[in-house]
Short mmCIF file of C-alpha atoms and ligand atoms in Angstrom, two decimals:
data_model
loop_
_atom_site.label_atom_id
_atom_site.label_comp_id
_atom_site.label_asym_id
_atom_site.label_seq_id
_atom_site.Cartn_x
_atom_site.Cartn_y
_atom_site.Cartn_z
CA MET Y 1 37.16 130.77 1.30
CA SER Y 2 33.51 130.65 1.66
CA PHE Y 3 30.80 128.82 3.59
CA TYR Y 4 27.24 127.66 2.97
CA SER Y 5 24.70 125.23 4.32
CA LEU Y 6 22.58 122.60 2.63
CA GLY Y 7 20.62 121.59 5.70
CA ALA Y 8 19.92 122.66 9.27
CA ALA Y 9 19.67 126.13 7.95
CA GLU Y 10 16.64 127.71 9.78
CA GLU Y 11 15.61 124.20 10.86
CA VAL Y 12 16.92 121.66 13.35
CA THR Y 13 17.69 118.52 11.45
CA GLY Y 14 19.75 117.53 8.28
CA SER Y 15 23.07 119.23 9.14
CA LYS Y 16 25.16 119.61 5.96
CA HIS Y 17 27.62 122.49 5.95
CA VAL Y 18 30.19 123.16 3.34
CA LEU Y 19 33.53 124.96 3.69
CA GLU Y 20 35.08 125.92 0.23
CA VAL Y 21 38.80 126.45 0.15
CA ASN Y 22 40.54 127.29 -3.20
CA GLY Y 23 37.73 125.55 -5.14
CA LYS Y 24 37.67 122.49 -2.98
CA SER Y 25 34.69 121.56 -0.93
CA TYR Y 26 34.69 120.16 2.64
CA LEU Y 27 31.46 118.80 3.87
CA ILE Y 28 30.87 119.03 7.60
CA ASP Y 29 28.22 116.54 8.63
CA CYS Y 30 25.89 114.88 6.22
CA GLY Y 31 22.77 114.35 8.28
CA ALA Y 32 19.24 113.29 7.47
CA PHE Y 33 16.29 115.59 7.63
CA GLN Y 34 13.72 114.31 9.96
CA GLY Y 35 10.05 115.19 9.63
CA SER Y 36 6.92 113.91 7.89
CA ARG Y 37 7.63 111.10 5.62
CA ALA Y 38 6.90 112.87 2.29
CA GLU Y 39 8.96 115.98 3.22
CA ALA Y 40 11.82 114.00 4.62
CA ASP Y 41 11.85 111.75 1.61
CA ARG Y 42 11.99 114.67 -0.80
CA LYS Y 43 14.64 116.65 1.19
CA ASN Y 44 16.88 113.63 1.74
CA ARG Y 45 16.87 112.65 -1.90
CA GLU Y 46 17.74 116.11 -3.19
CA PHE Y 47 21.28 116.55 -2.28
CA GLY Y 48 22.37 119.87 -3.54
CA ILE Y 49 26.00 118.88 -3.99
CA ASP Y 50 27.72 116.63 -6.38
CA PRO Y 51 29.64 113.88 -4.52
CA ASP Y 52 32.58 114.26 -7.00
CA LYS Y 53 33.07 117.88 -5.97
CA ILE Y 54 33.68 116.89 -2.18
CA GLU Y 55 37.27 116.75 -1.23
CA ALA Y 56 36.60 115.14 2.35
CA CYS Y 57 33.80 114.85 4.82
CA ILE Y 58 33.95 115.62 8.56
CA LEU Y 59 31.54 114.06 10.92
CA THR Y 60 31.02 115.81 14.38
CA HIS Y 61 29.00 112.98 16.01
CA GLY Y 62 26.93 109.94 15.34
CA HIS Y 63 23.34 111.30 15.62
CA TYR Y 64 21.15 110.49 12.61
CA ASP Y 65 20.59 114.17 11.82
CA HIS Y 66 24.35 114.48 11.39
CA CYS Y 67 25.47 111.17 9.82
CA GLY Y 68 22.24 109.75 8.23
CA LEU Y 69 22.88 110.62 4.62
CA LEU Y 70 26.64 109.62 4.46
CA PRO Y 71 25.61 106.31 2.99
CA LEU Y 72 23.57 108.00 0.29
CA LEU Y 73 26.57 110.22 -0.51
CA VAL Y 74 28.69 107.07 -0.77
CA LYS Y 75 26.09 105.25 -2.86
CA ARG Y 76 26.24 108.23 -5.32
CA GLY Y 77 29.89 107.92 -5.65
CA PHE Y 78 31.70 109.71 -2.89
CA ARG Y 79 35.05 107.75 -2.35
CA GLY Y 80 36.92 110.34 -0.27
CA ASN Y 81 37.78 110.20 3.51
CA ILE Y 82 35.19 110.88 6.24
CA TYR Y 83 37.00 112.09 9.32
CA ALA Y 84 35.58 111.35 12.80
CA THR Y 85 36.52 110.20 16.27
CA SER Y 86 36.63 106.43 16.64
CA ALA Y 87 33.64 106.48 18.99
CA THR Y 88 31.76 108.59 16.47
CA ARG Y 89 32.66 106.08 13.82
CA ASP Y 90 31.19 103.23 15.91
CA ILE Y 91 28.06 105.02 16.87
CA ALA Y 92 27.40 106.31 13.41
CA ASN Y 93 27.78 102.78 12.05
CA LEU Y 94 25.07 101.53 14.52
CA ILE Y 95 22.70 104.38 13.63
CA MET Y 96 23.21 104.12 9.89
CA MET Y 97 22.78 100.37 9.95
CA ASP Y 98 19.58 100.79 12.02
CA SER Y 99 18.24 103.26 9.47
CA ALA Y 100 18.97 100.80 6.62
CA HIS Y 101 17.01 98.11 8.46
CA ILE Y 102 14.04 100.38 9.19
CA GLN Y 103 14.00 101.48 5.54
CA ALA Y 104 14.05 97.93 4.23
CA ARG Y 105 11.27 96.97 6.59
CA ASP Y 106 9.23 100.10 5.55
CA ALA Y 107 9.68 99.32 1.86
CA ASP Y 108 8.50 95.80 2.51
CA TYR Y 109 5.46 97.01 4.41
CA LEU Y 110 4.50 99.70 1.98
CA LYS Y 111 4.92 97.33 -0.97
CA ARG Y 112 2.52 94.82 0.70
CA GLN Y 113 0.02 97.71 1.45
CA ALA Y 114 0.13 98.85 -2.17
CA ALA Y 115 -0.33 95.41 -3.47
CA LYS Y 116 -3.47 94.97 -1.40
CA LYS Y 117 -4.93 98.00 -2.88
CA GLY Y 118 -3.73 97.19 -6.38
CA ASP Y 119 -1.54 100.41 -6.39
CA ASP Y 120 1.71 100.91 -8.21
CA PHE Y 121 4.71 100.85 -5.95
CA ASP Y 122 8.18 102.27 -6.76
CA TRP Y 123 9.42 103.66 -3.41
CA GLN Y 124 13.14 102.64 -2.81
CA PRO Y 125 15.11 102.93 0.42
CA LEU Y 126 17.71 105.74 0.34
CA PHE Y 127 20.38 103.19 0.96
CA ASP Y 128 20.94 99.59 2.18
CA GLU Y 129 23.28 97.67 4.48
CA ARG Y 130 26.13 97.41 1.82
CA ASP Y 131 26.21 101.21 1.42
CA VAL Y 132 26.49 101.57 5.19
CA ILE Y 133 29.42 99.04 5.21
CA GLN Y 134 31.17 100.94 2.42
CA THR Y 135 30.63 104.22 4.35
CA THR Y 136 32.10 102.86 7.50
CA ASN Y 137 35.02 101.74 5.63
CA GLN Y 138 35.64 105.30 4.40
CA ILE Y 139 35.63 106.71 7.94
CA VAL Y 140 39.18 107.69 9.18
CA GLY Y 141 39.32 107.76 12.92
CA ILE Y 142 41.17 110.79 14.44
CA SER Y 143 41.46 111.09 18.23
CA TYR Y 144 40.79 114.45 20.03
CA HIS Y 145 43.78 116.77 19.85
CA ARG Y 146 45.40 114.98 17.01
CA PRO Y 147 45.68 117.66 14.28
CA MET Y 148 45.69 116.21 10.79
CA MET Y 149 46.13 117.68 7.33
CA ILE Y 150 43.09 116.74 5.31
CA GLY Y 151 43.84 118.90 2.15
CA ASP Y 152 46.14 121.45 0.76
CA GLY Y 153 46.71 124.03 3.56
CA VAL Y 154 43.74 122.56 5.45
CA GLU Y 155 44.10 121.05 8.95
CA LEU Y 156 41.50 119.40 11.14
CA GLU Y 157 41.50 118.95 14.83
CA PHE Y 158 38.71 117.64 16.99
CA TYR Y 159 37.71 119.10 20.42
CA ASP Y 160 35.32 117.54 22.86
CA ALA Y 161 31.80 118.88 22.37
CA GLY Y 162 30.38 117.12 25.51
CA HIS Y 163 27.26 116.27 23.69
CA ILE Y 164 27.27 112.41 23.24
CA LEU Y 165 30.13 109.83 23.29
CA GLY Y 166 32.74 110.77 20.75
CA SER Y 167 31.08 114.10 19.82
CA SER Y 168 33.35 116.79 18.67
CA ILE Y 169 33.80 120.42 17.74
CA ALA Y 170 35.56 120.35 14.33
CA MET Y 171 38.31 123.05 14.23
CA ILE Y 172 39.48 123.62 10.61
CA THR Y 173 42.54 125.84 10.15
CA VAL Y 174 43.17 127.10 6.65
CA THR Y 175 46.64 128.35 5.88
CA GLN Y 176 47.02 130.66 2.83
CA ASN Y 177 50.04 132.79 2.13
CA GLY Y 178 51.25 132.28 5.64
CA LYS Y 179 48.07 133.56 7.15
CA LYS Y 180 45.92 131.17 9.27
CA THR Y 181 42.20 131.39 9.47
CA ARG Y 182 40.28 129.17 11.96
CA PHE Y 183 36.76 127.92 11.42
CA ALA Y 184 35.08 126.19 14.45
CA PHE Y 185 32.13 124.01 13.71
CA SER Y 186 30.39 123.42 17.04
CA GLY Y 187 28.40 120.27 15.88
CA ASP Y 188 25.96 119.93 18.68
CA LEU Y 189 27.20 121.61 21.77
CA GLY Y 190 26.76 119.66 25.00
CA ARG Y 191 26.49 120.82 28.65
CA LYS Y 192 28.63 120.60 31.79
CA ASN Y 193 28.15 117.86 34.40
CA LYS Y 194 26.65 115.36 32.10
CA PRO Y 195 27.44 111.83 33.25
CA ILE Y 196 30.18 109.60 31.49
CA ILE Y 197 31.46 112.15 29.05
CA ARG Y 198 33.52 115.37 29.60
CA ASN Y 199 32.32 118.93 29.56
CA PRO Y 200 32.30 120.90 26.31
CA GLU Y 201 35.87 121.89 25.79
CA MET Y 202 37.57 125.28 25.12
CA ILE Y 203 38.83 125.77 21.58
CA PRO Y 204 41.64 128.10 20.32
CA ALA Y 205 40.55 131.47 19.13
CA PRO Y 206 38.32 131.05 16.13
CA ASP Y 207 37.94 133.51 13.35
CA TYR Y 208 34.56 132.18 12.34
CA LEU Y 209 32.17 130.02 14.50
CA VAL Y 210 29.37 127.91 13.07
CA LEU Y 211 27.12 127.57 16.05
CA GLU Y 212 24.10 125.41 16.76
CA SER Y 213 21.04 127.01 18.27
CA THR Y 214 18.65 124.20 19.11
CA TYR Y 215 17.76 125.50 22.51
CA GLY Y 216 18.54 129.09 21.82
CA ASN Y 217 15.46 130.33 23.82
CA ARG Y 218 15.23 127.69 26.54
CA ARG Y 219 16.67 127.09 30.00
CA HIS Y 220 17.17 123.41 31.13
CA GLU Y 221 17.20 122.09 34.71
CA PRO Y 222 20.94 121.73 35.80
CA ALA Y 223 22.30 118.34 34.52
CA ALA Y 224 23.48 117.54 38.01
CA ASP Y 225 19.90 117.46 39.30
CA ALA Y 226 18.98 114.42 37.19
CA MET Y 227 20.50 111.94 39.70
CA ALA Y 228 18.67 113.21 42.76
CA GLN Y 229 15.37 113.20 40.95
CA LEU Y 230 15.99 109.71 39.66
CA ALA Y 231 16.73 108.55 43.24
CA GLU Y 232 13.52 110.16 44.51
CA ILE Y 233 11.26 108.35 41.95
CA THR Y 234 13.05 105.07 42.39
CA LYS Y 235 12.60 105.18 46.24
CA ARG Y 236 8.85 105.82 45.73
CA MET Y 237 8.59 102.88 43.43
CA ILE Y 238 10.42 100.60 45.85
CA LYS Y 239 7.95 101.32 48.60
CA LYS Y 240 5.20 99.88 46.56
CA GLY Y 241 6.95 96.48 46.85
CA GLU Y 242 6.04 93.81 44.25
CA LYS Y 243 3.57 96.04 42.59
CA GLY Y 244 6.03 98.82 41.86
CA LYS Y 245 7.41 99.27 38.28
CA ILE Y 246 9.09 102.07 36.39
CA LEU Y 247 8.99 102.08 32.64
CA ILE Y 248 11.49 104.44 31.04
CA PRO Y 249 11.23 105.01 27.19
CA ALA Y 250 14.81 106.10 26.30
CA PHE Y 251 16.99 106.48 23.24
CA ALA Y 252 19.24 103.58 22.79
CA VAL Y 253 22.38 105.67 22.46
CA GLU Y 254 23.63 107.82 25.33
CA ARG Y 255 20.33 108.25 27.36
CA THR Y 256 20.17 104.46 28.24
CA GLN Y 257 23.81 104.42 29.21
CA GLU Y 258 23.41 107.54 31.33
CA LEU Y 259 20.45 105.95 33.10
CA VAL Y 260 22.47 102.79 33.74
CA TYR Y 261 25.43 104.66 35.01
CA TYR Y 262 23.20 106.81 37.33
CA PHE Y 263 21.49 103.74 38.84
CA HIS Y 264 24.87 102.08 39.26
CA THR Y 265 26.23 105.12 41.16
CA LEU Y 266 23.02 105.45 43.22
CA VAL Y 267 23.36 101.77 44.36
CA ASP Y 268 27.02 102.01 44.93
CA ASP Y 269 26.58 105.15 47.10
CA GLY Y 270 23.92 103.37 49.19
CA ILE Y 271 21.29 106.02 48.11
CA ILE Y 272 18.91 103.39 46.72
CA GLU Y 273 18.45 99.68 47.34
CA GLU Y 274 19.57 97.43 44.50
CA VAL Y 275 16.60 96.57 42.29
CA PRO Y 276 16.42 94.61 39.03
CA ILE Y 277 16.95 96.75 36.03
CA TYR Y 278 16.25 95.40 32.56
CA VAL Y 279 17.51 97.20 29.49
CA ASP Y 280 15.12 95.76 26.96
CA SER Y 281 16.39 97.00 23.53
CA PRO Y 282 18.86 95.16 21.33
CA MET Y 283 20.06 98.44 19.89
CA ALA Y 284 20.68 99.78 23.41
CA THR Y 285 22.73 96.61 24.21
CA ASN Y 286 24.82 97.21 21.14
CA ALA Y 287 25.27 100.88 22.02
CA THR Y 288 26.36 99.97 25.50
CA THR Y 289 29.08 97.71 24.08
CA ILE Y 290 30.39 100.70 22.16
CA PHE Y 291 30.46 102.76 25.35
CA GLN Y 292 32.54 100.07 27.10
CA VAL Y 293 35.26 100.12 24.44
CA HIS Y 294 35.76 103.88 24.44
CA PRO Y 295 37.31 104.81 27.82
CA GLU Y 296 39.24 107.57 25.98
CA CYS Y 297 35.88 109.52 25.98
CA TYR Y 298 35.14 109.22 29.71
CA ASP Y 299 35.18 112.05 32.27
CA GLU Y 300 37.36 112.05 35.35
CA SER Y 301 34.61 110.65 37.65
CA VAL Y 302 34.17 107.59 35.53
CA HIS Y 303 37.95 106.99 35.56
CA GLU Y 304 38.07 107.52 39.29
CA ALA Y 305 35.05 105.28 40.28
CA PHE Y 306 35.28 102.61 37.66
CA ILE Y 307 38.45 102.32 35.72
CA LYS Y 308 40.67 102.60 38.75
CA HIS Y 309 38.58 99.97 40.64
CA HIS Y 310 38.15 97.81 37.67
CA LYS Y 311 34.42 98.02 37.69
CA ASN Y 312 32.28 98.12 34.54
CA PRO Y 313 30.19 101.28 34.69
CA PHE Y 314 27.65 99.84 32.40
CA GLY Y 315 27.11 96.50 34.12
CA PHE Y 316 26.36 95.35 37.65
CA ASN Y 317 24.72 92.50 39.50
CA LYS Y 318 21.15 93.29 39.03
CA LEU Y 319 21.39 94.84 35.51
CA HIS Y 320 20.09 92.57 32.77
CA PHE Y 321 20.28 93.11 29.02
CA THR Y 322 17.43 91.24 27.45
CA SER Y 323 17.94 90.24 23.89
CA SER Y 324 15.30 87.69 22.71
CA VAL Y 325 11.71 88.56 22.25
CA ASP Y 326 10.88 85.59 24.68
CA GLU Y 327 12.91 87.30 27.36
CA SER Y 328 11.27 90.59 26.72
CA LYS Y 329 7.75 89.08 26.95
CA ALA Y 330 8.73 87.31 30.20
CA LEU Y 331 9.15 90.71 31.85
CA ASN Y 332 5.29 91.05 31.82
CA ASP Y 333 5.08 88.35 34.44
CA ARG Y 334 7.82 89.53 36.60
CA LYS Y 335 7.01 91.07 40.00
CA GLY Y 336 8.34 94.36 41.12
CA PRO Y 337 9.97 96.40 42.27
CA LEU Y 338 11.73 96.64 38.98
CA ILE Y 339 12.82 99.14 36.25
CA ILE Y 340 12.58 98.61 32.57
CA ILE Y 341 14.45 100.92 30.14
CA SER Y 342 13.29 100.44 26.58
CA ALA Y 343 13.43 102.02 23.18
CA ASP Y 344 12.00 103.80 21.19
CA GLY Y 345 12.63 107.04 22.97
CA MET Y 346 9.51 108.55 21.77
CA CYS Y 347 7.34 105.38 22.15
CA GLU Y 348 6.60 105.26 18.38
CA ALA Y 349 7.87 101.72 17.83
CA GLY Y 350 9.77 98.83 19.41
CA ARG Y 351 9.42 96.98 22.73
CA ILE Y 352 8.43 99.98 24.83
CA GLN Y 353 5.02 99.70 23.22
CA HIS Y 354 4.45 96.18 24.51
CA HIS Y 355 5.44 97.19 28.06
CA LEU Y 356 3.12 100.20 27.90
CA ILE Y 357 0.30 97.98 26.77
CA HIS Y 358 0.82 95.73 29.76
CA ASN Y 359 1.29 98.40 32.45
CA ILE Y 360 -0.43 101.67 31.35
CA GLU Y 361 -3.64 100.94 33.07
CA ASP Y 362 -1.93 100.09 36.37
CA PRO Y 363 -1.73 103.00 38.84
CA ASN Y 364 1.36 101.34 40.59
CA THR Y 365 3.42 101.81 37.38
CA THR Y 366 5.40 104.97 36.76
CA ILE Y 367 6.17 105.99 33.25
CA LEU Y 368 9.21 108.19 33.47
CA ILE Y 369 9.85 110.61 30.66
CA VAL Y 370 13.54 111.59 30.23
CA GLY Y 371 13.82 112.94 26.80
CA TYR Y 372 12.38 115.09 24.13
CA MET Y 373 8.90 113.96 22.78
CA ALA Y 374 8.24 115.21 19.21
CA GLN Y 375 4.78 116.30 18.26
CA ASN Y 376 2.25 113.70 17.26
CA THR Y 377 4.19 110.86 18.98
CA LEU Y 378 2.75 108.54 21.62
CA GLY Y 379 5.45 109.87 23.91
CA ARG Y 380 4.14 113.43 23.51
CA ARG Y 381 0.61 112.26 24.34
CA LEU Y 382 1.83 110.66 27.54
CA TYR Y 383 3.89 113.70 28.38
CA LYS Y 384 0.74 115.83 27.86
CA ARG Y 385 -1.12 113.51 30.28
CA GLU Y 386 -3.82 112.72 27.79
CA PRO Y 387 -6.27 110.47 29.65
CA LYS Y 388 -6.65 107.82 26.81
CA VAL Y 389 -4.11 106.73 24.18
CA LYS Y 390 -4.15 104.42 21.27
CA ILE Y 391 -1.42 101.66 21.06
CA HIS Y 392 -1.46 99.10 18.27
CA GLY Y 393 -4.94 100.23 17.24
CA GLN Y 394 -6.41 99.71 20.73
CA TRP Y 395 -7.41 102.39 23.26
CA PHE Y 396 -6.08 102.39 26.86
CA ASP Y 397 -6.81 104.50 29.84
CA VAL Y 398 -3.71 106.09 31.18
CA LYS Y 399 -3.84 105.19 34.93
CA ALA Y 400 -0.14 104.87 35.39
CA GLU Y 401 1.62 107.79 36.99
CA ILE Y 402 3.53 109.88 34.40
CA ALA Y 403 6.75 111.45 35.97
CA GLU Y 404 9.38 113.43 34.02
CA ILE Y 405 13.01 114.54 34.52
CA ASN Y 406 13.99 117.48 32.41
CA ALA Y 407 17.62 117.63 33.39
CA PHE Y 408 18.91 115.04 30.88
CA SER Y 409 19.16 117.29 27.71
CA ALA Y 410 22.31 116.57 25.70
CA HIS Y 411 22.23 120.17 24.15
CA ALA Y 412 23.40 123.31 25.96
CA ASP Y 413 20.55 125.81 26.61
CA TYR Y 414 21.14 129.54 25.54
CA GLU Y 415 22.84 130.35 28.87
CA GLU Y 416 25.17 127.49 28.69
CA MET Y 417 26.05 128.28 25.15
CA GLY Y 418 26.60 131.84 26.12
CA ALA Y 419 28.73 130.85 29.00
CA TRP Y 420 30.86 128.58 26.85
CA LEU Y 421 31.41 131.34 24.36
CA ASP Y 422 32.39 133.82 27.03
CA GLU Y 423 35.25 131.46 27.93
CA VAL Y 424 36.48 131.16 24.38
CA ASP Y 425 39.08 133.72 23.28
CA THR Y 426 36.92 135.66 20.77
CA SER Y 427 39.42 138.42 20.03
CA ASN Y 428 39.80 137.19 16.43
CA LEU Y 429 36.17 136.41 15.91
CA LYS Y 430 34.73 137.98 12.88
CA ASN Y 431 31.43 136.30 12.55
CA ILE Y 432 29.06 133.70 14.13
CA PHE Y 433 27.15 131.64 11.59
CA MET Y 434 24.08 130.36 13.38
CA VAL Y 435 22.60 126.95 12.26
CA HIS Y 436 20.60 124.04 13.60
CA GLY Y 437 17.55 125.83 15.12
CA GLU Y 438 14.08 126.95 14.44
CA PRO Y 439 13.63 130.45 13.00
CA LYS Y 440 11.82 131.96 16.15
CA VAL Y 441 14.45 130.32 18.39
CA GLN Y 442 17.27 131.64 16.33
CA SER Y 443 16.15 135.26 16.35
CA ALA Y 444 15.85 135.07 20.18
CA PHE Y 445 19.22 133.64 20.44
CA LYS Y 446 20.72 136.16 18.09
CA ASP Y 447 19.20 138.94 20.21
CA TYR Y 448 20.73 137.35 23.30
CA LEU Y 449 24.25 137.01 21.68
CA VAL Y 450 24.20 140.63 20.38
CA LYS Y 451 23.27 141.92 23.89
CA LYS Y 452 26.17 139.79 25.33
CA GLY Y 453 28.56 141.59 23.02
CA TYR Y 454 28.79 139.46 19.84
CA PRO Y 455 27.39 141.88 17.32
CA ASN Y 456 28.19 139.87 14.07
CA VAL Y 457 25.71 137.00 13.97
CA ASP Y 458 24.26 135.68 10.63
CA ILE Y 459 21.25 133.29 10.79
CA VAL Y 460 22.43 131.00 8.00
CA GLN Y 461 20.04 130.69 4.99
CA TYR Y 462 19.86 127.52 2.89
CA GLY Y 463 22.17 127.63 -0.05
CA LYS Y 464 23.36 131.34 0.55
CA THR Y 465 27.17 131.72 0.27
CA TYR Y 466 29.08 133.58 2.93
CA LYS Y 467 32.45 134.86 2.07
CA ALA Y 468 35.32 134.52 4.50
CA ASP Y 469 38.84 136.08 4.49
ZN1 ZN U 501 23.32 115.49 18.22
#
């Protein structure tokens, strides 16, 4: 048995981990690398593994940096099973399809640009819609706690990772000569007290743990604080009457549904007045439908408040999902108080840009930042309170109030990961393989774990093979 990584080794995106058992390869996640266009393109085309050599794939959750290259793997000939929870299958399908659309649009745009300049053009998307359909067809849904044999002496069982809907920790148990060896792949580890989904679950004693380290040097605000902060900002907006507006750039999957759920709960509990809320993102609307059909992923509070009383946690009187562009444009003329939740989460594309153009120079508008803003994005410039920003080639003075809530993170911070690990039975643990983090962050997290009493931590290097027994 051995283990190696072909992505998310000393970096955060592009998760691809391989467990080899008796000459057969099991690929855990097949995510896309995200970064500058040229680097991403190069890294995502160079696979590092022959699709014919892969016995089966295991997908921990539906984020793009975990599922984004599955269609390319399938396009290149992989015909085996891809194991995932049913909710992950649905979310991954949405995310992969969105990527196929964006790539087709990019190819079209770049082709036209090249034609204008008289340049040669040969860039091809990594995959198209048909590849995504074929990929989704290869996904075999396995619920949490339903162990399944996926190869000779190799059993897979999913535990809840508490990260996004359907997310899982993949526990792979290898039986050889009557001896069992357990490999736990954390995927992305979530946090306690997130809305809708359950807390990260305990797992049986692992021999080896492949652990993410995205926030290995950071502390988040407690997840439970998010709702109180949201209430406070909303109350302030309501006081402004018809001038009051809140714009929330949010990722279409998970963050939008969390916001909707919180607003619903705040209104139900009489903490805020009911105000119109518009979810203005076709992808968020589709994602919300996926949330509605997976009650098996909900935590107790959702069951209690909503399932028992037959309410829909993702729909209420004053919540509107706008689909057409005309409906979206009509929001410009609507008087407040109102809230608009719109994608893209980092303000780089999509309808949020139009809402920003119309409202950014109005001091009565609040732009509420609830997620990570990568460098060189419009979202990051707003987050840094730059006085002027460019949108669609035009400069705007930022007169709107910029507010932020940092309690929404879907990843555990280092203390939360440490606390989770302390609860796991680590009496058999031989090694922690650290993946999915930046080098500086990983060395800080390694020091922290060693101090806590976990001496055997390897920061996984790209392509390096680690033996297991
Ligand atoms: Zn993730």
